[in-house]
mmCIF file of C-alpha atoms and ligand atoms in Angstrom:
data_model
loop_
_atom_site.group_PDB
_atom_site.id
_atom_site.type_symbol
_atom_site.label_atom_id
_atom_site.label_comp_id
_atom_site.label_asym_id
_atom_site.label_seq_id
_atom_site.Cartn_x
_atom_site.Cartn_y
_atom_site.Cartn_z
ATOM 1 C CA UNK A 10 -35.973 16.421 -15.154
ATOM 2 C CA UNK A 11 -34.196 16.476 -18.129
ATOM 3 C CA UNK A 12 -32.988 14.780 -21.551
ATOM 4 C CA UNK A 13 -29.623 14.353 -20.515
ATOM 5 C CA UNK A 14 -25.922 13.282 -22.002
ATOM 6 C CA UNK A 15 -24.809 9.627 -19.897
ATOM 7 C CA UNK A 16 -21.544 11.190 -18.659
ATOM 8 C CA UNK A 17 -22.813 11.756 -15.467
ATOM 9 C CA UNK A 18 -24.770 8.185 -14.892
ATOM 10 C CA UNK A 19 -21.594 6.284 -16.516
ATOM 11 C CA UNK A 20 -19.402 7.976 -13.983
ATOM 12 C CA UNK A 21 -21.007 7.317 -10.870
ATOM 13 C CA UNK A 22 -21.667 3.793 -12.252
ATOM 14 C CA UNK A 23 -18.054 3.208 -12.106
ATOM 15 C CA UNK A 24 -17.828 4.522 -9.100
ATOM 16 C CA UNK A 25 -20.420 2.765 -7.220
ATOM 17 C CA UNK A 26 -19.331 -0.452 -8.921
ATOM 18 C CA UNK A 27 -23.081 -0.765 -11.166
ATOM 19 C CA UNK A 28 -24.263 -0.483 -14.438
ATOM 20 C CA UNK A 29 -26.806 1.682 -16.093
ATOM 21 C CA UNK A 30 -29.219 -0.443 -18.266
ATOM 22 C CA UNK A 31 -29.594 0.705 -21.901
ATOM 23 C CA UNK A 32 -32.784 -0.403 -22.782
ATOM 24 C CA UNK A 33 -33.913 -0.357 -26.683
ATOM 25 C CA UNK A 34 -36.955 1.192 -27.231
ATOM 26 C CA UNK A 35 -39.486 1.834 -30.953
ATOM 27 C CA UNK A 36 -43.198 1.889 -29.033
ATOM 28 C CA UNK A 37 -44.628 3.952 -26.228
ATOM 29 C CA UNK A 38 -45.593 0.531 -24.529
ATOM 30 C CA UNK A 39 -42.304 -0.254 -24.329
ATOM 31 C CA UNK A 40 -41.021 3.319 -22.971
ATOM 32 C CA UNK A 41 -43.721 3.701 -20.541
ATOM 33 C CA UNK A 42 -43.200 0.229 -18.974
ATOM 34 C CA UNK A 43 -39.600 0.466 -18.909
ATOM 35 C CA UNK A 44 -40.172 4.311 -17.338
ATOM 36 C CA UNK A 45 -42.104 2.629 -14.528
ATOM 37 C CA UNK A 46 -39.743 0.226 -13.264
ATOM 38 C CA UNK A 47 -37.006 2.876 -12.810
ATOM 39 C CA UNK A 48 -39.085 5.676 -11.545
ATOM 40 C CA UNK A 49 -39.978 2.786 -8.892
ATOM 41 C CA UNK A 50 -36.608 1.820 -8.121
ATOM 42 C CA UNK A 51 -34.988 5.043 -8.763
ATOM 43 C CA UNK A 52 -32.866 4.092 -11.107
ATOM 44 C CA UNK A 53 -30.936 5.573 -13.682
ATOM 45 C CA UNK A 54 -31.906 5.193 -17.280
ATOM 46 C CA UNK A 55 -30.478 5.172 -20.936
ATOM 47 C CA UNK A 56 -33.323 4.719 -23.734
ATOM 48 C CA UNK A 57 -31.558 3.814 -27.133
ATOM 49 C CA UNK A 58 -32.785 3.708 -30.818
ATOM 50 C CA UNK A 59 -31.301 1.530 -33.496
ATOM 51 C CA UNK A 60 -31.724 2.445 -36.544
ATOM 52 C CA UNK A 61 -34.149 -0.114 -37.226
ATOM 53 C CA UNK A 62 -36.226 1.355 -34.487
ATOM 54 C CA UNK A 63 -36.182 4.707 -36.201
ATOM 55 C CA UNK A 64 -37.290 3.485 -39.338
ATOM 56 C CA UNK A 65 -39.853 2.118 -37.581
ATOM 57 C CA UNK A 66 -41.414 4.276 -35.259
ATOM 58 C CA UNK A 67 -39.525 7.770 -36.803
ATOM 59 C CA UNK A 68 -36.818 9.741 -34.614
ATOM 60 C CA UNK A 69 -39.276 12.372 -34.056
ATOM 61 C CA UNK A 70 -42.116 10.128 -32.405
ATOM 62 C CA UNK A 71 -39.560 8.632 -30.556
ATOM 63 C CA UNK A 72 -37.686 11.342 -28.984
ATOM 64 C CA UNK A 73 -41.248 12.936 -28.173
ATOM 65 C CA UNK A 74 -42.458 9.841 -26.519
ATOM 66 C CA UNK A 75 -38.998 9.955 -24.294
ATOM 67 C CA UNK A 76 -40.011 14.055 -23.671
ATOM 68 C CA UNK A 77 -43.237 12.681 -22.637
ATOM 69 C CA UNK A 78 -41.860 10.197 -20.293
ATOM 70 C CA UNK A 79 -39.343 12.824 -18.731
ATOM 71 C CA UNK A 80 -42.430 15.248 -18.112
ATOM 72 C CA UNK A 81 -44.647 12.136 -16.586
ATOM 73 C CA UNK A 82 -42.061 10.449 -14.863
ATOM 74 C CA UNK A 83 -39.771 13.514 -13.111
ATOM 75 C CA UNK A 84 -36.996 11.340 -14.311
ATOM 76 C CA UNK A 85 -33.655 12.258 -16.044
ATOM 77 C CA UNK A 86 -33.402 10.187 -19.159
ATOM 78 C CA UNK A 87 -30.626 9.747 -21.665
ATOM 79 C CA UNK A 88 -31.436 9.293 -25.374
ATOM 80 C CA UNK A 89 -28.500 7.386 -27.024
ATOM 81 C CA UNK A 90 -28.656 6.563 -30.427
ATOM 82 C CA UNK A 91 -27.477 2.606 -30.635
ATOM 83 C CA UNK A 92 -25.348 1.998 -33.625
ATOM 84 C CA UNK A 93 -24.998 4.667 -35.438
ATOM 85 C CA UNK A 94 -23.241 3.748 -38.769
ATOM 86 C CA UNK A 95 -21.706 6.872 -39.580
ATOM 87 C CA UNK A 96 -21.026 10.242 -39.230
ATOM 88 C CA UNK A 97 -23.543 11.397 -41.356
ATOM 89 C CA UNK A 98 -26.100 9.003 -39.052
ATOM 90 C CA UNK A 99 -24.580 10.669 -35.710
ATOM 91 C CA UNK A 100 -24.919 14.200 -36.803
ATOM 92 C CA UNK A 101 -28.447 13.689 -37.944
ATOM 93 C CA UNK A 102 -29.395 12.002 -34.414
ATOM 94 C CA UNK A 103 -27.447 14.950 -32.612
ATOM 95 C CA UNK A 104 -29.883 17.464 -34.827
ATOM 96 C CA UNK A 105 -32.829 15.113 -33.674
ATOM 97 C CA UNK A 106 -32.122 16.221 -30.074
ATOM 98 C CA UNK A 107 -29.919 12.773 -28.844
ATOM 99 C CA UNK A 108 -27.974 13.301 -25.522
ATOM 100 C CA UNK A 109 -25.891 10.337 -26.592
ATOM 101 C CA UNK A 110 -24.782 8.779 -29.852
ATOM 102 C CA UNK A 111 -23.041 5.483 -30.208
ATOM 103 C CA UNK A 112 -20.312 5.110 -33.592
ATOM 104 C CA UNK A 113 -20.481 1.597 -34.556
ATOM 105 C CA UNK A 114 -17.060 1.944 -36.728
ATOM 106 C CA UNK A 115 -15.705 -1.119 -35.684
ATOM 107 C CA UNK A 116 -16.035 -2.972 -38.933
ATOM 108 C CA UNK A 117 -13.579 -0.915 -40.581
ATOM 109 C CA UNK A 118 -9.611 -1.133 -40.080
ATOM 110 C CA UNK A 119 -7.786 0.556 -36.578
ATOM 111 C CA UNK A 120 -7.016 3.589 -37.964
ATOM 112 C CA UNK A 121 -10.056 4.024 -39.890
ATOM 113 C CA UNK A 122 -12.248 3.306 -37.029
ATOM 114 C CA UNK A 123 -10.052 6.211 -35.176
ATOM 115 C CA UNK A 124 -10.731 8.829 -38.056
ATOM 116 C CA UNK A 125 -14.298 8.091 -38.204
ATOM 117 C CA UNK A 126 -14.779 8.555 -34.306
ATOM 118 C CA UNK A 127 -12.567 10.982 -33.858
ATOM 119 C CA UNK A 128 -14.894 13.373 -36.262
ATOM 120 C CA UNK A 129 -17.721 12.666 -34.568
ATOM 121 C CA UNK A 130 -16.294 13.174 -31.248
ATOM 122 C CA UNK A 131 -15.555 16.858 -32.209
ATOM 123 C CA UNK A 132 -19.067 17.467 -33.604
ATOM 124 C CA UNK A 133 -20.797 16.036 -30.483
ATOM 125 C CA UNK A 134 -18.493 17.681 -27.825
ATOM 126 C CA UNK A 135 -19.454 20.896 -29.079
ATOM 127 C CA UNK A 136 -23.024 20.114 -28.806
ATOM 128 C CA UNK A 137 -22.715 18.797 -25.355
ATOM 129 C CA UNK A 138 -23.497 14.823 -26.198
ATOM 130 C CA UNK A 139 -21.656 11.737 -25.385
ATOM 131 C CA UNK A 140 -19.662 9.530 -27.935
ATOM 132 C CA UNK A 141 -19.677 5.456 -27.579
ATOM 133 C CA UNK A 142 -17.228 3.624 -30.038
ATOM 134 C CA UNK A 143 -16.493 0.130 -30.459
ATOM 135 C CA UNK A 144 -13.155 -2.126 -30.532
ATOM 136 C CA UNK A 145 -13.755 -5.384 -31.812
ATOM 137 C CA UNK A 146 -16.550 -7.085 -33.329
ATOM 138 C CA UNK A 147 -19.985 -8.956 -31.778
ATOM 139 C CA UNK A 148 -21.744 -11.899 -33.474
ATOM 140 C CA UNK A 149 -25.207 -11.892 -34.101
ATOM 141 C CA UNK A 150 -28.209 -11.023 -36.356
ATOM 142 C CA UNK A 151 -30.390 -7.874 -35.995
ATOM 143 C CA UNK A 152 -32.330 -5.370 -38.174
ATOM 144 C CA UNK A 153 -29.628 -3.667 -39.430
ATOM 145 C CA UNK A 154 -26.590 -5.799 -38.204
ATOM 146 C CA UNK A 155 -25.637 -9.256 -39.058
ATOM 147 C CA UNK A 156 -22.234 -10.131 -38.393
ATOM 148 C CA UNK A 157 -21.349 -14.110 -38.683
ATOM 149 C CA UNK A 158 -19.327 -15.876 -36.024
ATOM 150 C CA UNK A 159 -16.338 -15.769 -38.471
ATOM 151 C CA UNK A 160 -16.330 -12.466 -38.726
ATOM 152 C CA UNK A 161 -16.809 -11.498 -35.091
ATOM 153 C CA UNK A 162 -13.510 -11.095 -32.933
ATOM 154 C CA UNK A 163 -12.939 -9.973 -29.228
ATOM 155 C CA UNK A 164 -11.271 -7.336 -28.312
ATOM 156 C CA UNK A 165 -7.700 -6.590 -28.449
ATOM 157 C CA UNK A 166 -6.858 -4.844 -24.982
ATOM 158 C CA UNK A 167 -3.235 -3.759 -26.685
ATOM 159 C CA UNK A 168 -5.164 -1.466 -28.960
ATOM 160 C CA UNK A 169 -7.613 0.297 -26.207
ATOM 161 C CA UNK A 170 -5.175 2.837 -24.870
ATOM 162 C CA UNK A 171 -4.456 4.399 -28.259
ATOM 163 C CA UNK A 172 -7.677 4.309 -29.580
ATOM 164 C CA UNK A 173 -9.476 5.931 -26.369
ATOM 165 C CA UNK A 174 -6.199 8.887 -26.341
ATOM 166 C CA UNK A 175 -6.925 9.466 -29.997
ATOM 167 C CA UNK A 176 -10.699 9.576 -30.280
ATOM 168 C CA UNK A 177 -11.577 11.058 -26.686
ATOM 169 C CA UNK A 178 -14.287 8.987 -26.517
ATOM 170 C CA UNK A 179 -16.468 9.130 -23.721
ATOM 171 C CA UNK A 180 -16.911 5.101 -23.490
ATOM 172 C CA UNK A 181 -16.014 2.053 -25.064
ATOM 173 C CA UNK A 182 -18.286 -1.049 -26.320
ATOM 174 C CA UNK A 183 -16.209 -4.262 -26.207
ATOM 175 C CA UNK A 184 -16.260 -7.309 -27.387
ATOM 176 C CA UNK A 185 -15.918 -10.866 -24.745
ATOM 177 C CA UNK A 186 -18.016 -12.997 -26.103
ATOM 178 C CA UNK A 187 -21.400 -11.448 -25.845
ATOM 179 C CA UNK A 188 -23.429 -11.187 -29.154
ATOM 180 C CA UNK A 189 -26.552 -9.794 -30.527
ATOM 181 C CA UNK A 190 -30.182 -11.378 -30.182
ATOM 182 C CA UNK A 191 -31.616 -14.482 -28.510
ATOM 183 C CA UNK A 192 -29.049 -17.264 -29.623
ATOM 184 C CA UNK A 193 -25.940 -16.347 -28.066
ATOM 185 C CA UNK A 194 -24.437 -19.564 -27.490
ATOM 186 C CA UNK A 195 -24.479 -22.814 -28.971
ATOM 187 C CA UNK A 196 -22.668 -24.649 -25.981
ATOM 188 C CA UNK A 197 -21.394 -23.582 -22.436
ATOM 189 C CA UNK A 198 -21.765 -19.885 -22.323
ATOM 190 C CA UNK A 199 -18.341 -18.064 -21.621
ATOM 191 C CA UNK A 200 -16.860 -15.098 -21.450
ATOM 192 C CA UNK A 201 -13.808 -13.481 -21.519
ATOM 193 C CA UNK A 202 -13.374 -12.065 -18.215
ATOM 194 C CA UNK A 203 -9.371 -11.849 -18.744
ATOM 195 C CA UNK A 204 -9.944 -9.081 -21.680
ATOM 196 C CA UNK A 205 -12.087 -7.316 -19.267
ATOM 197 C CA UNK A 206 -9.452 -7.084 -16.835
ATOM 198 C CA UNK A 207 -6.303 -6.233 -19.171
ATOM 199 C CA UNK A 208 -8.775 -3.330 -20.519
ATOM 200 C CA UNK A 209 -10.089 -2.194 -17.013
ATOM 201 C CA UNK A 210 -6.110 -2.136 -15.792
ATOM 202 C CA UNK A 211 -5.140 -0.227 -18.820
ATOM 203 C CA UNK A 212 -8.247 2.268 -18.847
ATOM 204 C CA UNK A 213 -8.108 3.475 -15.015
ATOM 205 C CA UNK A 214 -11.469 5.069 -14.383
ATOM 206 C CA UNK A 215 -13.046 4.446 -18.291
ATOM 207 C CA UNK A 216 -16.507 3.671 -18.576
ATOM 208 C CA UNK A 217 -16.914 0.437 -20.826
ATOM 209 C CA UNK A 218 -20.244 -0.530 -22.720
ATOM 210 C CA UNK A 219 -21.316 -4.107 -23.111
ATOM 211 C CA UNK A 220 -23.528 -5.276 -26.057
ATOM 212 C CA UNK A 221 -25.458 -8.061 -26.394
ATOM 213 C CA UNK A 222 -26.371 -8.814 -22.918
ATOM 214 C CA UNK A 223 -29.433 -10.040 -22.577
ATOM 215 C CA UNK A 224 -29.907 -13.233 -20.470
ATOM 216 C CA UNK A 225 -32.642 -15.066 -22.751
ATOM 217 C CA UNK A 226 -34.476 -15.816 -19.648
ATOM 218 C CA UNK A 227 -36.450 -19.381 -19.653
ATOM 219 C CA UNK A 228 -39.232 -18.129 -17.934
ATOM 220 C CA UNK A 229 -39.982 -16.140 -20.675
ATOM 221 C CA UNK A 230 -38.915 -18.267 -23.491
ATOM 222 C CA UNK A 231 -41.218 -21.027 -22.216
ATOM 223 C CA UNK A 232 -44.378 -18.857 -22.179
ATOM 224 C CA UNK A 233 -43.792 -18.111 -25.586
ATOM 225 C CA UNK A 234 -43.039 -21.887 -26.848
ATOM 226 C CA UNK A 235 -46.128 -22.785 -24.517
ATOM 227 C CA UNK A 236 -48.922 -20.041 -26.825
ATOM 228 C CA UNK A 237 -46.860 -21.674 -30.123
ATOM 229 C CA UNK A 238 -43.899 -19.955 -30.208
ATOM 230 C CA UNK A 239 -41.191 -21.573 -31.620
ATOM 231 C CA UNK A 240 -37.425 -20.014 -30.806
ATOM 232 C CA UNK A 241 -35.642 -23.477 -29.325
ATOM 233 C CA UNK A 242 -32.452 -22.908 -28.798
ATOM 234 C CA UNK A 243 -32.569 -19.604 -27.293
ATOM 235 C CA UNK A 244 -29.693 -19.307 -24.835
ATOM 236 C CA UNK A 245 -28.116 -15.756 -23.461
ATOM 237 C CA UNK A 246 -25.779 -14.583 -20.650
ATOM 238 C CA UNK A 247 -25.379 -15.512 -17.336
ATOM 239 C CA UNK A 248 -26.797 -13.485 -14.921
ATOM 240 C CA UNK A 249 -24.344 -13.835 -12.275
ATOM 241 C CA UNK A 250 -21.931 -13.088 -15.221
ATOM 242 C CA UNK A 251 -23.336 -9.859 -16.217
ATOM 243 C CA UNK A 252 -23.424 -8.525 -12.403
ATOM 244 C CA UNK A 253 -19.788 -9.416 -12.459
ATOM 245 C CA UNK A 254 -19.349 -7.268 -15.270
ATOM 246 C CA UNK A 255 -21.387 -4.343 -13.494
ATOM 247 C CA UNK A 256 -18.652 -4.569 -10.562
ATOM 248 C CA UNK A 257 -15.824 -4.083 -12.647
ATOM 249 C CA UNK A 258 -15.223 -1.403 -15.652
ATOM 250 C CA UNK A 259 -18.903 -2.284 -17.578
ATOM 251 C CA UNK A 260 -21.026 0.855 -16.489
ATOM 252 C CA UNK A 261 -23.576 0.282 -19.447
ATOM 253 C CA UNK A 262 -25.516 -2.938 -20.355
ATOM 254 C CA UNK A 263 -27.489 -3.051 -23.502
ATOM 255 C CA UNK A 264 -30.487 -4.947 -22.871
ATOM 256 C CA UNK A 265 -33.072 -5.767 -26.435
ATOM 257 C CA UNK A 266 -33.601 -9.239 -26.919
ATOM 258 C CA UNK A 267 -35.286 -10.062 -23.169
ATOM 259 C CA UNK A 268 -37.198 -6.973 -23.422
ATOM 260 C CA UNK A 269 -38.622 -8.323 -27.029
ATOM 261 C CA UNK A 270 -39.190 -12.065 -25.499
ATOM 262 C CA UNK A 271 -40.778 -10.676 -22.454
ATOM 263 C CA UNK A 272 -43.227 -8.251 -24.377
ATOM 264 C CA UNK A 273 -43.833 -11.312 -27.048
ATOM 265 C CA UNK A 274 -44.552 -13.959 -24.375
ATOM 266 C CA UNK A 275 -47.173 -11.742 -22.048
ATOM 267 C CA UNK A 276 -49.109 -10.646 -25.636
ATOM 268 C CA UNK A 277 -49.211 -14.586 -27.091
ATOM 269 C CA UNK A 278 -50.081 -15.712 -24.012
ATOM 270 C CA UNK A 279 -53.072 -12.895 -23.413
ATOM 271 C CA UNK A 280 -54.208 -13.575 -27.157
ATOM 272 C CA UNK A 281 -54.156 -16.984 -26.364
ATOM 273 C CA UNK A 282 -56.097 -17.086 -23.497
ATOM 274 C CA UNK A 283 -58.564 -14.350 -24.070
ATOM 275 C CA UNK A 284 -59.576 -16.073 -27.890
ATOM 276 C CA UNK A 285 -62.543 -12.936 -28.082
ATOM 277 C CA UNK A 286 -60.266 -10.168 -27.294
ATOM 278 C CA UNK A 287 -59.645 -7.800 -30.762
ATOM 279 C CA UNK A 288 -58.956 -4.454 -28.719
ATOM 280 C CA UNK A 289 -55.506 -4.100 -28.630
ATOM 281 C CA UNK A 290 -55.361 -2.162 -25.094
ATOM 282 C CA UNK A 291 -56.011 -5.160 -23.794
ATOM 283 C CA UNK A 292 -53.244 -7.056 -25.097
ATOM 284 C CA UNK A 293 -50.440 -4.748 -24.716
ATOM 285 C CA UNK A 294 -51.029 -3.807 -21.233
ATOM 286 C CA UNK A 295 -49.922 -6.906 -20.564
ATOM 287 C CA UNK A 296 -46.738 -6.499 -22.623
ATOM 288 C CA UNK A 297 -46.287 -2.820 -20.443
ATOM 289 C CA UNK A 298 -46.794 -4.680 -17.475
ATOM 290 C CA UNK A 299 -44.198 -7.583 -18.180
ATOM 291 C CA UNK A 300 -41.937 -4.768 -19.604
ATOM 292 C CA UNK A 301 -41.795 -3.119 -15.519
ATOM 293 C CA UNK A 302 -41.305 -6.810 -14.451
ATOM 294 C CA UNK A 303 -38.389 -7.670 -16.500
ATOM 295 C CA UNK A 304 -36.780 -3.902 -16.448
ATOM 296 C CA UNK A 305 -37.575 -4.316 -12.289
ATOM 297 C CA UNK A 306 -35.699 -7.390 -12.595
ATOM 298 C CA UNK A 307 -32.468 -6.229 -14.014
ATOM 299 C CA UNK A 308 -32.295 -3.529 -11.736
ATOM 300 C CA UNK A 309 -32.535 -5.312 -8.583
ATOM 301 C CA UNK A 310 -30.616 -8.226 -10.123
ATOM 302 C CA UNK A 311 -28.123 -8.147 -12.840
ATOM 303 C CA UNK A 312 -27.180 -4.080 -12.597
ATOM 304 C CA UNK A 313 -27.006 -3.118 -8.978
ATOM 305 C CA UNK A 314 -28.620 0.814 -10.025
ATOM 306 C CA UNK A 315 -31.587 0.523 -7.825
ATOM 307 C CA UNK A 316 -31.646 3.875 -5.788
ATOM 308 C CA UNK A 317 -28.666 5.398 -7.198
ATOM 309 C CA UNK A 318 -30.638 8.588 -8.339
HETATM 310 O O1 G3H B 416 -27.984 -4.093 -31.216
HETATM 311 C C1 G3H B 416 -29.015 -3.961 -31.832
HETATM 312 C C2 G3H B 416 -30.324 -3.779 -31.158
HETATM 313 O O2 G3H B 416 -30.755 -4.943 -30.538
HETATM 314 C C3 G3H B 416 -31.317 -3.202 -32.108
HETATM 315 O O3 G3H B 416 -31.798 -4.124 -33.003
HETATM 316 O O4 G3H B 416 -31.565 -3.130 -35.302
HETATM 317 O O5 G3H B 416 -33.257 -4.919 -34.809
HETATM 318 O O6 G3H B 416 -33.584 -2.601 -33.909
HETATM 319 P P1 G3H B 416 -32.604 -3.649 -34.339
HETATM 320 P P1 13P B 417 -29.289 -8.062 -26.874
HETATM 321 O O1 13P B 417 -29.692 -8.578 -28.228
HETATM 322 O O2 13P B 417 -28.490 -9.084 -26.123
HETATM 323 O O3 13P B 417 -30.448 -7.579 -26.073
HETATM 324 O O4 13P B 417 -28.310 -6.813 -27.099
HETATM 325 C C1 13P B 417 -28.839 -5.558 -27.432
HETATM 326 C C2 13P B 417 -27.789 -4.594 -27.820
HETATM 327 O O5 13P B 417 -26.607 -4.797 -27.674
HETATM 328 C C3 13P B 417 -28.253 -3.322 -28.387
HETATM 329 O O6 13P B 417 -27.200 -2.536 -28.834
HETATM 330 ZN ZN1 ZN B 418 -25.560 -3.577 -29.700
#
């Protein structure tokens, strides 16, 4: 039991033809309810900070909640940092004891997304952690991102062969048509299983990373909207698309948004129907509790990891 890099777990993912969720994570509820559910189902795990989450909650807290976790649970855990914005913001995770860092460089040109990378590819090899970059651009509002439709593009499989020989990147986030948060699509949902392909025949054996993937599931959405919520509109991936993803090249799904929606319905609905409760314990057991259900959910349904530790 261990804080450990995601070479390993991305590997066999490929392998056995599943993905490891990538779960992000800023409160111990959310850590210890996510913990469960794999301990459970023996699962493999990746906890990931944003950088919103370590303004939050601090990098220190955070990486001593996951230490706690490891030493409850018995479990191996990664701890990936989720869009790190530069080398600067890679190094400094690295320092703060991060088995995993993702560059988010893909806002800048080719060649300037290979330079940046690149660098902190050599810094992180020699400290034994693993490098995520990204080629192409996801929609979608959070914290710290917000990147319009216009400005989003997929992927362009030509590029992947050079970029991943250059860098020596350890995986690759992609973008198909996934995008960040709980409003993913404004009609059909669709992705671009074709670019998938073309990038899984060019990359034999690479490990690719897919953002944005929560499903937005109703039943979660409507117990929100029923305790006076108010997020129409919310629409997410597939979940027979996303296991179709975890059989091919995708060995890591980043999963946010349905753990926020699924933590925000089971509190509104416990406030709601408990009108004299003011002790917060009781409240957020509830969101720890929906937390395992949702996590146990993915597992057995969208990633195919159960038992594959
Ligand atoms: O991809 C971004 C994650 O969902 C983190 O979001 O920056 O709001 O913490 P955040
Ligand atoms: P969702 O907003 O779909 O959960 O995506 C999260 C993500 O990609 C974190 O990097
Ligand atoms: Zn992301």
């Amino acid at each position: 039991m261990a804080l450990v890099s995601s070479k390993e777990m991305l590997i066999k993912a490929y392998q056995g033809g599943y993905a490891v969720g990538a779960f992000n994570v800023n409160n111990m509820e959310l850590i210890q309810g996510i913990v469960t559910a794999c301990k459970e189902e023996k699962a493999p795990l990746i906890l990931q900070v944003s950088n919103g989450a370590k303004k939050y909650a601090g990098p220190v807290y955070l990486r001593k909640l996951v230490e706690a976790a490891i030493e409850e649970s018995g479990l191996d855990i990664c701890l990936h940092l989720d869009h790190g914005s530069s080398y600067e913001d890679c190094v400094s995770a690295i320092k703060d004891g991060f088995t995993s860092v993702m560059i988010d460089a893909s806002h800048h040109s080719f060649n300037e997304n290979i330079l940046i990378t690149s660098e902190v590819v050599k810094y992180a090899k020699d400290h034994g952690v693993t490098v995520e970059a990204e080629l192409g651009r996801l929609a979608g509002i959070e914290d710290d991102i917000n990147v319009s439709l216009a400005d989003s593009s997929f992927t362009d499989p030509s590029q992947v062969e050079e970029f991943v020989a250059k860098t020596g990147v350890d995986s690759l986030a992609i973008a198909i048509g996934t995008s960040h948060g709980a409003f993913k699509f404004k009609g059909e949902p669709k992705l671009r299983f074709d670019i998938l392909e073309d990038i899984q025949r060019r990359l034999p054996n690479f490990p690719i990373v897919l953002h944005g993937a929560s499903s937005v599931l109703p039943k979660y959405v409507d117990i929100i909207t029923e305790h006076g919520g108010a997020i129409s509109g919310a629409k997410g991936v597939p979940e027979e698309m996303l296991r179709q993803a975890a059989r091919m090249a995708v060995c890591k799904i980043n999963i946010d948004s349905d753990l926020r929606l699924a933590f925000t319905a089971a509190i509104r609905q416990s406030i709601y129907q408990n009108p004299s409760h003011f002790d917060p314990r009781q409240y957020l057991i509830k969101g720890r509790e929906i937390i395992t259900e949702v996590v146990r959910h993915k597992i057995l349904h969208v990633l195919g990891c159960g038992g594959k530790i």
